[in-house]
Amino acid sequence: MTAKVLDGKQIAVDYRAGLAKEVEALKAQGVTPNLTVILVGNDGASQSYVNNKKKSAEKIGMSSEIIHLDETTTEETLLNEIEKLNDDANVHGILVQVPLPKQIDETKVLEKIAPEKDVDGFNPINIGRLYAGVETYIPCTPLGIMEILKNADMDLEGKDVAVIGRSHIVGQPVSKLLTDANATVTLLHSRSKNMKEVLKRSDVIVSAVGKPGLVTKEDVKPGAVVVDVGNTVVDGKLTGDVKYDEVSEVASAITPVPGGVGPLTITMVLNNTLLAAKRSMK
Amino acid sequence: MTAKVLDGKQIAVDYRAGLAKEVEALKAQGVTPNLTVILVGNDGASQSYVNNKKKSAEKIGMSSEIIHLDETTTEETLLNEIEKLNDDANVHGILVQVPLPKQIDETKVLEKIAPEKDVDGFNPINIGRLYAGVETYIPCTPLGIMEILKNADMDLEGKDVAVIGRSHIVGQPVSKLLTDANATVTLLHSRSKNMKEVLKRSDVIVSAVGKPGLVTKEDVKPGAVVVDVGNTVVDGKLTGDVKYDEVSEVASAITPVPGGVGPLTITMVLNNTLLAAKRSMK
C-alpha cells in the first residue's frame, strides 16, 4: 500500500478560498474582519511568523496590523496595549506572539485578552469553555488536525486513536476534539511504558512530540491514518516525528512535514478571526 | 484474590481530621475559613446536599452559610448575590447548587463566581487553568478519586488506566489528573467499540457513567484497581457501575458504593475551601 498524502498546503488553499468568500460577504455588510498581532522584541522566527499571519489575513481580504513593542516593554505596558485592543470595536482577533521576554508573565497576558477576541484559544477561560462544551475558540493546531482528518476517508466514530504528547496546546485539546468525534483516545507521553503496543493497535496516530524518528513502520497498523505534528529543525530542515518514507508504505493516509499540519494552523487563525467578526455582529 | 476495600468513609474521616487541624491553625491567625452555598428552589435532594456541605464544614471548624433563594429567582438577582459574595472578604468558598431553575443560565452563573472562590472548580477559567497547568481549583470528585487511589498501593507511573465516561465534571478532568500522574489514559464512552478489550488490559479502571452492572468480573484484569463513581438509585438503593461482589474476586482493590468516592467529594469541597482561605492570606 502507498499512503494517500494528506496535502496540508492544498487543503489550506481550498479552505482559505472559502474563508475569502465569507470575508467578502461580511465586507458587503460593512464589517472588515481584523486580526491584530502583538510582537514583543526582535526574535527572528517570531517576526517571520507574525508577518506571515498578517500577509495571510490580507490575502483573504481581512485587515491586519502588527503592533511591534520593544524587547524591554513592561508587563503593564503590554497589558494596557491589550486593553486598548479589547475595547476597539474594529479589532476582532488579537494574537500575542510567544515566547515573551522574561519580565512578562505569559499567563497574565493570555488571561487579559478578551475571550471573544482570543482567536488562538489560549485564554484559560476559552480552554475551559471547550471542556465545558460552551461557545469558545478552539486552539488552531488541534482544529487544523481535525480538518486534515476530514480528508483521510475515515469515519472517526468508535475508532482507536493514539495521541502522542500531552501539551495543552496540541495533545490535550486534540484528544478532546477526537473524543467529541466519538473516537476512543489513548493519550501517550514520555512516561508511557507501552507506547509501541498502543500505536500498533490504533486506527489513527497523531504525534505531537518533536522527536524525529519516533514513529516507525513497525509501530503502524496497516491502513492506519498518521498525522505528524512534529516540527523539529534537523540540519536546517523541518522534520516531523514520523519516518515518512517507510510509514507511507503501511499507512492509508499520512501528512508530510513540512506541508502537512503547518499550513492548517494559520488557516485556523483566520477561521477563528472570521468567526470572531461574525459573532461581534450578533 | 479478594480485593482490598477502598473505604472512602474512613479515608474521608482521616483526611478531614487533617483539615480540621489546619482550620484550627488558621483560626489562631484570625481567619475562619468560610464556605457559602447558594440554593435556588426547593428540590429535596439539593436541600439535603446543601445541608450536608454546611454541616461537614462546621464539623471541621469552618463557618458556613446557606443562602436560600426562591424557585422564581431571576438570573440577575442570583448574579448580584454572587457579586456580593465575591466582594465579601469573609467568604472564601462559594458553591451554587445545581441544577438551577430553567430561567437561569448555568454557564453565566458559573462564570460569575470569582475564580479564587470557585471551590467546585466549575468556572471555565479554572477548568482552563487546570489544563494550562497554572494555579486553580480542581473539581472535587476527580480530586477525591486521586486521593482514594493513593490508598490502592499502586504507583500510577506508566500504568494503563481506562476511564469510562467523558463528562467535564468527572471523566475528562480525572483523565487529566491521571495523565499528570504519568499514567497512560484511554477515555472510553458510549460510542467506544472496544470497551471490553480496553478494560481487560487496564491496570486501573475508573467508571463514571451511571449504568449499574456495566463492569463485570470478565472485564477486569486480575490485580487491577477499580474505582466506581457511578451512583444510580435502583429500588431506593445507591448503586454503582461495577458488579461489586464478583469484581471483588479479581481486583486487587475496589471502592464500594455507597461509601467509596462519595465521601471524598465533599471532603475535597472542604479541602478547596481551606486552600481558598490560605490563598486569600497571601
Coordinates of C-alpha atoms in Angstrom, one line a residue, chain B residues 87-206:
Chain B
D87 CA -16.7 41.1 47.3
D88 CA -17.1 39.8 50.8
A89 CA -13.6 39.2 52.3
N90 CA -15.1 36.8 55.0
V91 CA -16.3 34.4 52.3
H92 CA -13.6 32.1 51.0
G93 CA -15.6 29.4 49.1
I94 CA -18.8 29.9 47.0
L95 CA -20.9 27.0 45.8
V96 CA -24.0 27.3 43.7
Q97 CA -26.0 24.1 43.9
V98 CA -27.1 22.7 40.6
P99 CA -29.4 22.1 38.8
L100 CA -30.8 25.6 38.6
P101 CA -34.3 26.6 37.6
K102 CA -34.7 26.9 33.8
Q103 CA -34.9 30.8 33.8
I104 CA -31.2 30.9 34.9
D105 CA -28.3 30.3 32.5
E106 CA -25.9 27.9 34.4
T107 CA -22.8 28.9 32.3
K108 CA -23.3 32.6 33.2
V109 CA -23.6 31.7 36.9
L110 CA -20.5 29.6 36.9
E111 CA -18.5 32.2 35.1
K112 CA -19.7 34.8 37.6
I113 CA -18.2 33.1 40.7
A114 CA -14.8 34.7 41.4
P115 CA -12.1 32.2 40.2
E116 CA -10.3 32.5 43.6
K117 CA -13.5 31.5 45.4
D118 CA -14.7 28.8 43.0
V119 CA -14.1 25.8 45.2
D120 CA -16.1 23.5 42.9
G121 CA -13.7 24.3 40.1
F122 CA -16.5 24.6 37.6
N123 CA -15.8 28.2 36.4
P124 CA -14.4 27.6 32.9
I125 CA -11.4 29.8 33.7
N126 CA -10.5 27.3 36.5
I127 CA -11.0 24.3 34.2
G128 CA -8.8 26.1 31.6
R129 CA -6.1 26.8 34.3
L130 CA -6.1 23.1 35.2
Y131 CA -5.2 22.3 31.6
A132 CA -2.8 25.2 31.2
G133 CA -1.0 24.0 34.4
V134 CA -1.5 27.1 36.5
E135 CA -2.9 27.7 40.0
T136 CA -6.5 26.6 40.1
Y137 CA -9.2 24.7 42.0
I138 CA -9.6 21.1 40.8
P139 CA -13.1 19.7 40.7
C140 CA -13.9 17.7 43.8
T141 CA -14.9 14.3 42.5
P142 CA -11.7 13.9 40.4
L143 CA -9.6 15.1 43.3
G144 CA -11.4 12.6 45.6
I145 CA -10.7 9.8 43.1
M146 CA -7.0 10.6 43.1
E147 CA -7.0 10.6 46.9
I148 CA -8.7 7.2 47.0
L149 CA -6.1 5.8 44.5
K150 CA -3.3 6.8 46.9
N151 CA -4.7 4.1 49.2
A152 CA -4.6 1.4 46.5
D153 CA -0.9 0.5 46.9
M154 CA -0.2 1.1 43.2
D155 CA 2.2 3.5 41.6
L156 CA 0.3 5.1 38.6
E157 CA 3.5 5.9 36.7
G158 CA 3.3 4.3 33.2
K159 CA 0.2 2.3 34.1
D160 CA -2.7 1.7 31.7
V161 CA -5.8 3.4 33.0
A162 CA -9.2 3.1 31.5
V163 CA -11.6 6.0 32.3
I164 CA -15.3 5.3 31.3
G165 CA -17.4 8.4 30.8
R166 CA -16.3 11.7 29.1
S167 CA -18.2 14.3 31.2
H168 CA -16.4 17.6 32.0
I169 CA -17.2 17.1 35.7
V170 CA -15.6 13.7 36.2
G171 CA -14.3 11.7 33.1
Q172 CA -12.3 14.5 31.4
P173 CA -10.7 16.1 34.5
V174 CA -9.8 12.8 36.1
S175 CA -8.2 11.8 32.8
K176 CA -6.1 14.9 33.0
L177 CA -5.1 14.3 36.6
L178 CA -4.2 10.7 35.8
T179 CA -2.1 11.8 32.8
D180 CA -0.3 14.3 35.1
A181 CA 0.4 11.3 37.4
N182 CA 2.2 9.8 34.4
A183 CA -0.4 7.1 33.7
T184 CA -1.4 6.2 30.1
V185 CA -5.1 7.0 29.9
T186 CA -7.7 5.7 27.5
L187 CA -11.0 7.6 27.7
L188 CA -14.0 5.3 26.9
H189 CA -17.6 6.3 26.3
S190 CA -20.9 5.2 25.0
R191 CA -19.6 5.2 21.4
S192 CA -16.4 3.2 22.1
K193 CA -16.5 0.0 20.1
N194 CA -13.9 -2.0 22.0
M195 CA -14.6 -1.2 25.6
K196 CA -14.3 -4.8 26.9
E197 CA -10.8 -5.2 25.4
V198 CA -9.5 -1.9 26.7
L199 CA -10.9 -2.7 30.2
K200 CA -9.3 -6.2 30.2
R201 CA -5.8 -4.8 29.6
S202 CA -6.1 -2.0 32.1
D203 CA -4.3 -1.7 35.4
V204 CA -6.8 0.7 36.8
I205 CA -10.5 1.2 35.8
V206 CA -12.4 4.4 36.8

